[in-house]
mmCIF file of N, CA and C in Angstrom:
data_model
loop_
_atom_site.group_PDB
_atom_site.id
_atom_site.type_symbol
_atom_site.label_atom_id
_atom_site.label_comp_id
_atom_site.label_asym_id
_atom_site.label_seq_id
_atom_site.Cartn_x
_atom_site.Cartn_y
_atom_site.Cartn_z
ATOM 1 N N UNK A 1 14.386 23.178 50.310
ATOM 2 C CA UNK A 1 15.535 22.945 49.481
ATOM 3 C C UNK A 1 15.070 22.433 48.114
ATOM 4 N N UNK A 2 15.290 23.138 47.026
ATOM 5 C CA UNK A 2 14.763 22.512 45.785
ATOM 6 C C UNK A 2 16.366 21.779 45.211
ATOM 7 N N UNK A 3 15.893 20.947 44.238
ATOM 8 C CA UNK A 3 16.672 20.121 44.025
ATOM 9 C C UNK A 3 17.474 20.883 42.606
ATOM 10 N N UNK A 4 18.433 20.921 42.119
ATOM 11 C CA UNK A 4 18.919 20.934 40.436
ATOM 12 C C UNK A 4 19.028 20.203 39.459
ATOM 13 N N UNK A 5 18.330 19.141 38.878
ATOM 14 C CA UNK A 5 19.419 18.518 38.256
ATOM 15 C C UNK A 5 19.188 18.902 36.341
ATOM 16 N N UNK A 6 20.283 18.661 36.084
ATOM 17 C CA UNK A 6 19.905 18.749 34.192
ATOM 18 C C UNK A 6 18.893 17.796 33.564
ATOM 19 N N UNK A 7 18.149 18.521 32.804
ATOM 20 C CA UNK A 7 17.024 17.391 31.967
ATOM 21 C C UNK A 7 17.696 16.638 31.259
ATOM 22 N N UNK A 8 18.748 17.239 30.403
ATOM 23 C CA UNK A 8 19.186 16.649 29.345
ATOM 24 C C UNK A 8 20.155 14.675 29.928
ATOM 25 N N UNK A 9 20.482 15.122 31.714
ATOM 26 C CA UNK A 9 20.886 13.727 31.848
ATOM 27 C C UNK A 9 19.673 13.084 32.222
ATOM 28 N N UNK A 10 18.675 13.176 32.592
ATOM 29 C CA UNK A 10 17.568 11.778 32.364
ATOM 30 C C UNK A 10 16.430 11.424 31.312
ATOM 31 N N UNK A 11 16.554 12.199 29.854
ATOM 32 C CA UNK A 11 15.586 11.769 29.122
ATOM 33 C C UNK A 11 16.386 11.059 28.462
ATOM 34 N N UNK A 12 15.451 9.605 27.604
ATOM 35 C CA UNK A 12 16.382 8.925 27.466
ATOM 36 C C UNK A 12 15.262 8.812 26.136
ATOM 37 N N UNK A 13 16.138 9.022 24.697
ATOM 38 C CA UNK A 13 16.177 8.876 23.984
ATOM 39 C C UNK A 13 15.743 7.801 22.849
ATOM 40 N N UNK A 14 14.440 7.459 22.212
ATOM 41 C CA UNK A 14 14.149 6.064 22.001
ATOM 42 C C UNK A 14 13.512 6.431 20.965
ATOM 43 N N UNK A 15 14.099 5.401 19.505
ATOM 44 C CA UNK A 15 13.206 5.237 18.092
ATOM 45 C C UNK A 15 11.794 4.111 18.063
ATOM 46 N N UNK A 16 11.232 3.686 19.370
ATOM 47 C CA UNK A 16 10.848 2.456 19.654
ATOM 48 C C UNK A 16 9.351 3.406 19.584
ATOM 49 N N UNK A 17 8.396 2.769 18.485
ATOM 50 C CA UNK A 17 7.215 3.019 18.439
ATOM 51 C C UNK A 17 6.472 2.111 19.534
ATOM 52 N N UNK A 18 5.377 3.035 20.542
ATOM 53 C CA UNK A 18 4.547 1.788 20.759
ATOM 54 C C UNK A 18 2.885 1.531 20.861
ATOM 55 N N UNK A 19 2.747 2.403 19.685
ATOM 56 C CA UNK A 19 1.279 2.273 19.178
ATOM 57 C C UNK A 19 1.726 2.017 17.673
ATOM 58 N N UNK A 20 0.698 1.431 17.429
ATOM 59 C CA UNK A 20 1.217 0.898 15.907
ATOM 60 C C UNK A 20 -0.604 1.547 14.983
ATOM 61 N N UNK A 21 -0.799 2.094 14.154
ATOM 62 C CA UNK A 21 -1.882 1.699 13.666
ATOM 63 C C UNK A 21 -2.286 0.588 13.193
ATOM 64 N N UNK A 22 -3.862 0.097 12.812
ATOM 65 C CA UNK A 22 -4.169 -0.989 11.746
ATOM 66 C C UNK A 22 -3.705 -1.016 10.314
ATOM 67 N N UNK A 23 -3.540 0.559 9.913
ATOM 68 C CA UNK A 23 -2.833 0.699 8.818
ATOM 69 C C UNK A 23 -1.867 -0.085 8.216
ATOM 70 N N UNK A 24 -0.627 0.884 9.549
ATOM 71 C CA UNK A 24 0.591 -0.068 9.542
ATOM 72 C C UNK A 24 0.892 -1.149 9.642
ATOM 73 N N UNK A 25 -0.306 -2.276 10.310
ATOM 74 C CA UNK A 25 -0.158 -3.550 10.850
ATOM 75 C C UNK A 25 -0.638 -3.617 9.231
ATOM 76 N N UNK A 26 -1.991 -3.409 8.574
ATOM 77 C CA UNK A 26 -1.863 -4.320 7.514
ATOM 78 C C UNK A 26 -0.868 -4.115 6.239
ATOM 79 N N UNK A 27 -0.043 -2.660 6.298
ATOM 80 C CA UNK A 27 0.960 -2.565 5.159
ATOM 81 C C UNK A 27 2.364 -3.239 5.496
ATOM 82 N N UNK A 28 2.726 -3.847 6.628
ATOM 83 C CA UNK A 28 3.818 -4.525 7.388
ATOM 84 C C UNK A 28 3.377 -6.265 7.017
ATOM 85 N N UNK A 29 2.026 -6.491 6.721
ATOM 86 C CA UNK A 29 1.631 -8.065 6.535
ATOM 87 C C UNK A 29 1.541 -7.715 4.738
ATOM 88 N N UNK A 30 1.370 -6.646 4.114
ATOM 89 C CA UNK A 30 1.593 -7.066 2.426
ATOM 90 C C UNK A 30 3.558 -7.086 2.214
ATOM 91 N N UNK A 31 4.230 -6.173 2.945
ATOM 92 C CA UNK A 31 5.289 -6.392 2.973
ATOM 93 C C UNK A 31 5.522 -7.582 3.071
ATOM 94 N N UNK A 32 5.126 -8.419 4.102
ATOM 95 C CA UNK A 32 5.985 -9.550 4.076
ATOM 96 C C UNK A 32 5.155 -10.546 3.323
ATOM 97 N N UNK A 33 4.417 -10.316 2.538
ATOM 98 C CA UNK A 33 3.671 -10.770 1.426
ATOM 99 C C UNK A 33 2.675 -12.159 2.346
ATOM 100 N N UNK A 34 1.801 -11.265 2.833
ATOM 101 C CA UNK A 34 0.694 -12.123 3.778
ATOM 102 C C UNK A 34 -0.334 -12.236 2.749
ATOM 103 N N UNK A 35 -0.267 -13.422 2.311
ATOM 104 C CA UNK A 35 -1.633 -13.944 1.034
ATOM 105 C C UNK A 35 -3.093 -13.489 1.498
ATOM 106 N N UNK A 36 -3.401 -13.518 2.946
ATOM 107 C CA UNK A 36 -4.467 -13.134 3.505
ATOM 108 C C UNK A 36 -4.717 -11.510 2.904
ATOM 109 N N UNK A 37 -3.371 -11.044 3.972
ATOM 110 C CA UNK A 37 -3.435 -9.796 3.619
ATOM 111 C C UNK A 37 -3.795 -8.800 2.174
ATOM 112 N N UNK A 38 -3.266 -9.537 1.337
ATOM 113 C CA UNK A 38 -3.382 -9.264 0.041
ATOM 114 C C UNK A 38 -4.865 -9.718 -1.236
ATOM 115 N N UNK A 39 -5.172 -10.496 -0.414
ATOM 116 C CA UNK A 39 -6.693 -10.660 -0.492
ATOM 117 C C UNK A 39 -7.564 -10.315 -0.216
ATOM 118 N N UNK A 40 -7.418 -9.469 1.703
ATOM 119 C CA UNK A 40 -7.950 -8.574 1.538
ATOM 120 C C UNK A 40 -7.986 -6.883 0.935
ATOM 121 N N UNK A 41 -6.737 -6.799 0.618
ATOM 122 C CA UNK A 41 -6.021 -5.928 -0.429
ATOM 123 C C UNK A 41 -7.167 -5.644 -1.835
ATOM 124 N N UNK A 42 -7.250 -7.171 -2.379
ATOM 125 C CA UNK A 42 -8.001 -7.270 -3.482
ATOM 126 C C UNK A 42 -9.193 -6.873 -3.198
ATOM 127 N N UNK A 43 -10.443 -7.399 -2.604
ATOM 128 C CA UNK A 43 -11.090 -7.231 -2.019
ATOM 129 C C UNK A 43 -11.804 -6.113 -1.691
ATOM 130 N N UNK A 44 -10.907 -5.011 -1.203
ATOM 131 C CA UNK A 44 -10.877 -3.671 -0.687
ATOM 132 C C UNK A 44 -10.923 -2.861 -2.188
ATOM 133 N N UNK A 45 -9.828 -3.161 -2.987
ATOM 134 C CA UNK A 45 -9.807 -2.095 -3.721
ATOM 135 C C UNK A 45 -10.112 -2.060 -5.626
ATOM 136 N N UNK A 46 -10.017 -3.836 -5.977
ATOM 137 C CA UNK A 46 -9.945 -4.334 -7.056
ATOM 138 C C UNK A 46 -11.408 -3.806 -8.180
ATOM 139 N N UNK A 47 -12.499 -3.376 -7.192
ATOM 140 C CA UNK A 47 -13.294 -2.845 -7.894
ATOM 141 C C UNK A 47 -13.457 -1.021 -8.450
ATOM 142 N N UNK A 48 -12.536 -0.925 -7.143
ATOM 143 C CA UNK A 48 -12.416 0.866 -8.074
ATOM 144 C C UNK A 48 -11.372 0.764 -9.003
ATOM 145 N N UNK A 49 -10.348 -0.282 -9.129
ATOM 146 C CA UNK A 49 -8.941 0.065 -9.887
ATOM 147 C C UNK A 49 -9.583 -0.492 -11.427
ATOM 148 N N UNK A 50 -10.932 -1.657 -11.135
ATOM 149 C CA UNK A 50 -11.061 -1.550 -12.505
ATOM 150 C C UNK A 50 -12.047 -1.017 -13.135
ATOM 151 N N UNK A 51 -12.923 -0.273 -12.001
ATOM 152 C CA UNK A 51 -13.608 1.203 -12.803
ATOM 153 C C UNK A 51 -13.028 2.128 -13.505
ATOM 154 N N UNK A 52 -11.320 2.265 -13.150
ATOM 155 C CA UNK A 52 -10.674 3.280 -13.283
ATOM 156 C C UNK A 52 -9.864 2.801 -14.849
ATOM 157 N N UNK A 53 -9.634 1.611 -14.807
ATOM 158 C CA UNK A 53 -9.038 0.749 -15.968
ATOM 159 C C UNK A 53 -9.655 0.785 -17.483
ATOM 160 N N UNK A 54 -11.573 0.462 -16.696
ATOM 161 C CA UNK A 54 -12.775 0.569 -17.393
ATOM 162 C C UNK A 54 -12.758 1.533 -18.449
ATOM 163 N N UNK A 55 -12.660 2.949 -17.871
ATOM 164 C CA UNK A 55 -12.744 4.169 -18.256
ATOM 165 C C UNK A 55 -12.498 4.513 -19.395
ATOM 166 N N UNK A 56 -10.902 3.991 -19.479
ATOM 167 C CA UNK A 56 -9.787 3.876 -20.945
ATOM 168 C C UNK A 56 -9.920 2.847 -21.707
ATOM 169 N N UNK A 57 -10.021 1.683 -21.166
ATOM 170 C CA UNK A 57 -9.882 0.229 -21.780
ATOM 171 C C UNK A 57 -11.200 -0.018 -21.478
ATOM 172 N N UNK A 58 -12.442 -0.059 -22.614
ATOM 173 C CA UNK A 58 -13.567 -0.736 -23.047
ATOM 174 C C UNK A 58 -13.527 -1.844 -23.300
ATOM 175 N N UNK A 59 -12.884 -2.833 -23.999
ATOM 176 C CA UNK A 59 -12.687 -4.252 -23.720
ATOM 177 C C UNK A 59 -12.790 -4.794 -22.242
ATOM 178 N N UNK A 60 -13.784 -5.676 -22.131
ATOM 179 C CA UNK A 60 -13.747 -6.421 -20.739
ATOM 180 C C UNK A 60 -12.986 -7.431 -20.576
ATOM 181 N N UNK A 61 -12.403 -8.130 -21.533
ATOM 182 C CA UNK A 61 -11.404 -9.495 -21.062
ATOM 183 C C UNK A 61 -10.044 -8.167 -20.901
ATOM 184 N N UNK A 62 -9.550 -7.484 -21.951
ATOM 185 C CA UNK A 62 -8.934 -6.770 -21.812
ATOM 186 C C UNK A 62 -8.488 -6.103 -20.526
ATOM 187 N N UNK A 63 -9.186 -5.153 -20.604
ATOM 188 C CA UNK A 63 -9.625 -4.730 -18.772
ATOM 189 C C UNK A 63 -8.986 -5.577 -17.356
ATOM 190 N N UNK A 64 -9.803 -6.611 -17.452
ATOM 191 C CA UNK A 64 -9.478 -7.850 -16.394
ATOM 192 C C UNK A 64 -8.393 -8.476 -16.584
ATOM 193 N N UNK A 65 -7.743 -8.336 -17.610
ATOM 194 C CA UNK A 65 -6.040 -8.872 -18.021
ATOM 195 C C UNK A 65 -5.625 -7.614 -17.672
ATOM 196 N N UNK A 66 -5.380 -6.665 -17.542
ATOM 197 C CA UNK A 66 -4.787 -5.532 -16.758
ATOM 198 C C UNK A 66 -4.774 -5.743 -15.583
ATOM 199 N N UNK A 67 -6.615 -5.830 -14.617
ATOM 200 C CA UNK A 67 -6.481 -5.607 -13.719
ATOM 201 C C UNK A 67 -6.062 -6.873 -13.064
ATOM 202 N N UNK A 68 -5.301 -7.710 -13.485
ATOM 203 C CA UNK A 68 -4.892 -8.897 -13.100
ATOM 204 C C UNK A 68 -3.432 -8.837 -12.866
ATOM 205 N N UNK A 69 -2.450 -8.089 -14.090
ATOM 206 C CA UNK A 69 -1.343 -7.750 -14.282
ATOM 207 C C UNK A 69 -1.129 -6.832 -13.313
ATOM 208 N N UNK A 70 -1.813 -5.610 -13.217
ATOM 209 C CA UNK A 70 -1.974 -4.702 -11.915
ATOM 210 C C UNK A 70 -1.509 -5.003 -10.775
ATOM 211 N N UNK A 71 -2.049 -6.360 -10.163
ATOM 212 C CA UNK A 71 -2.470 -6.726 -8.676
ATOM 213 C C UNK A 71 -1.012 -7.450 -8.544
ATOM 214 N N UNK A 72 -0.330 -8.332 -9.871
ATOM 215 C CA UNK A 72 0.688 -9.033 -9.660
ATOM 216 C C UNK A 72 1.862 -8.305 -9.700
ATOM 217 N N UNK A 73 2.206 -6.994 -9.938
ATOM 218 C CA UNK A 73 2.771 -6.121 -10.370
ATOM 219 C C UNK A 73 2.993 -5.228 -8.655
ATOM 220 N N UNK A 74 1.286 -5.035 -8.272
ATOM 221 C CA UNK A 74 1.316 -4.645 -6.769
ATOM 222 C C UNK A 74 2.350 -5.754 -6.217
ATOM 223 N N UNK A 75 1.767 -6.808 -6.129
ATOM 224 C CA UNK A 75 2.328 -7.925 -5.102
ATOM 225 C C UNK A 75 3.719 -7.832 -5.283
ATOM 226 N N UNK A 76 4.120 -7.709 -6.433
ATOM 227 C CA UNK A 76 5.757 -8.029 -6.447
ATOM 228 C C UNK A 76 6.845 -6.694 -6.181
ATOM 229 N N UNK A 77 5.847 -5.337 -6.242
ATOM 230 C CA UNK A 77 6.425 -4.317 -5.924
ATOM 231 C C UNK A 77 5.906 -4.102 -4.400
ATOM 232 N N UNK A 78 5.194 -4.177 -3.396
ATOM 233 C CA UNK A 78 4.929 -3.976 -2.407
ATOM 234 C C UNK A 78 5.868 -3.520 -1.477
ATOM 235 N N UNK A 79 7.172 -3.714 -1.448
ATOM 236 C CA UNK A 79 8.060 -3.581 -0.700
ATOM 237 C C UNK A 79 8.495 -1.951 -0.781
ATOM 238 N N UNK A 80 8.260 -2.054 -2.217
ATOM 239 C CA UNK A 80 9.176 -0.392 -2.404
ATOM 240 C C UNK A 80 8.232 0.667 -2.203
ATOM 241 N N UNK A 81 6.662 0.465 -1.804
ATOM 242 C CA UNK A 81 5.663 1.437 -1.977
ATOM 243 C C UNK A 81 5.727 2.803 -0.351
ATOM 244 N N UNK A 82 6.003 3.755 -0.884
ATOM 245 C CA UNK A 82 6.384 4.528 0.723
ATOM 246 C C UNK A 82 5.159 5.541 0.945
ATOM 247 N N UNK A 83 4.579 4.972 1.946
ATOM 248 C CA UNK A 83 3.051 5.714 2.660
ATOM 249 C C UNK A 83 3.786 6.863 2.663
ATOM 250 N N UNK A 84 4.402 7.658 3.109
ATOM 251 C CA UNK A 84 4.983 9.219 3.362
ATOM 252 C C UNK A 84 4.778 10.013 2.142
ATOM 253 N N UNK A 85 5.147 9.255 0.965
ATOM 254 C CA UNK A 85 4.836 10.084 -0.654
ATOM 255 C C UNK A 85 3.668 9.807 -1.039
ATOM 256 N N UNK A 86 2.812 8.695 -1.102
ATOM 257 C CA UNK A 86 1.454 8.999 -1.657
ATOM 258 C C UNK A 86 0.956 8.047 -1.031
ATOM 259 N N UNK A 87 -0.644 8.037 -1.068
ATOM 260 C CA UNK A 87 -1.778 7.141 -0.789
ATOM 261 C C UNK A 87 -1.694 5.724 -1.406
ATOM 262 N N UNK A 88 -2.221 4.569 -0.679
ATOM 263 C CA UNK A 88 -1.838 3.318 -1.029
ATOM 264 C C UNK A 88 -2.692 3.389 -2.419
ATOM 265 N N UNK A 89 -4.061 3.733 -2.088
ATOM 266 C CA UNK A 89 -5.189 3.328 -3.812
ATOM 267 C C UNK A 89 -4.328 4.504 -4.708
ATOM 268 N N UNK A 90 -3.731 5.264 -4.306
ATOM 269 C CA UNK A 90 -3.311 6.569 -5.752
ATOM 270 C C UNK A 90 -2.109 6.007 -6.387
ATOM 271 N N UNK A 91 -1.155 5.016 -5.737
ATOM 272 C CA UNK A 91 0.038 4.321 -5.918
ATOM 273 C C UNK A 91 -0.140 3.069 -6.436
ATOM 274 N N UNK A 92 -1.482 2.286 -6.102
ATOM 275 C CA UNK A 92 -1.869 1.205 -7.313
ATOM 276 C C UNK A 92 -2.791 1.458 -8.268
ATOM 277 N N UNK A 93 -3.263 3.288 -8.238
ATOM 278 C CA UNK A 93 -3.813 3.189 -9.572
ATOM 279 C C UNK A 93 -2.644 3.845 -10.769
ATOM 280 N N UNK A 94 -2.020 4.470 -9.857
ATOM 281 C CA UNK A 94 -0.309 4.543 -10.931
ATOM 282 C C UNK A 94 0.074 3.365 -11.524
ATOM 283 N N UNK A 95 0.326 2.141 -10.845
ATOM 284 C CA UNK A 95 0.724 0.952 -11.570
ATOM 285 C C UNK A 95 0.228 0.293 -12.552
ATOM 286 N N UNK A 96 -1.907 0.595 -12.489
ATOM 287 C CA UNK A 96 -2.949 -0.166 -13.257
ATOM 288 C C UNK A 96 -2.644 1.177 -14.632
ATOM 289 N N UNK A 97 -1.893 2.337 -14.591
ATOM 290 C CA UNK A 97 -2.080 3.285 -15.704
ATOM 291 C C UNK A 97 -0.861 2.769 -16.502
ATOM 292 N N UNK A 98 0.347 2.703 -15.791
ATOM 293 C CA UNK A 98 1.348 1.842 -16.427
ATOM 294 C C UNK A 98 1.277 0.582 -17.364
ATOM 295 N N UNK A 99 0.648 -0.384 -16.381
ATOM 296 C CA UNK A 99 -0.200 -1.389 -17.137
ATOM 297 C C UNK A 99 -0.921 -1.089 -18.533
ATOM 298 N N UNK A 100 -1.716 0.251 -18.015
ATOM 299 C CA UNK A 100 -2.496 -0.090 -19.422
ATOM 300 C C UNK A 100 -1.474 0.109 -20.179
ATOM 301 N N UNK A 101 -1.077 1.246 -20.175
ATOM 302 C CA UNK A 101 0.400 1.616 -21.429
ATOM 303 C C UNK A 101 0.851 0.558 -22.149
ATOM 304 N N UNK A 102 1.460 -0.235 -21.450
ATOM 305 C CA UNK A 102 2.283 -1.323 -21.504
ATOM 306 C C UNK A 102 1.253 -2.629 -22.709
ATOM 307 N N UNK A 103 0.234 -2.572 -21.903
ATOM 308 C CA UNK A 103 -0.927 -3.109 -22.972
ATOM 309 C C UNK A 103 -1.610 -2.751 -23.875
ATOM 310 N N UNK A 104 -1.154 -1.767 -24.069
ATOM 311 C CA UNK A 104 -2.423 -0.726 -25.554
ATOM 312 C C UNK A 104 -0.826 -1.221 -26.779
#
């Protein structure tokens, strides 16, 4: 005797992630603005953003007043930054190009 029943009444439906990456764990701790987190933020990336700063802006105090404005600019926008449209370093070197603008 085989049995019938419909799939559609026992799968049960769920938005509930339950693997998380490290990714996500550390872009969920700059969200909620984890000082750690964001240090290691700095840390990680503060030397390519001001190679990249370098490039345009030859002044070195200059430079480092960007890439300072940059990082505070990250910190205070962090919330609105969406992994789905671009890469985290391609989205704070958008902000350090703004910056310069803003400073030339």
């Amino acid at each position: 005797m085989q049995l019938s029943i419909p799939l559609s009444d026992h799968l049960v439906k769920s938005n509930l992630k339950v693997w998380s990456s490290d990714y996500e764990f550390f872009l969920n701790r700059l969200r909620n603005h984890d000082e750690s987190a964001f240090k290691e933020l700095y840390h990680q990336y503060s030397g390519a953003i001001y190679g990249n700063i370098k490039r345009t802006v030859h002044d070195d105090l200059k430079s480092k007043q960007i890439l300072e404005l940059t990082f505070i600019e990250i910190w205070n926008s962090i919330s609105s930054f969406d992994e789905t449209r671009t890469r985290l370093f391609t989205w704070m070197n958008q902000i350090a190009n703004k910056q310069k603008l803003i400073s030339s």
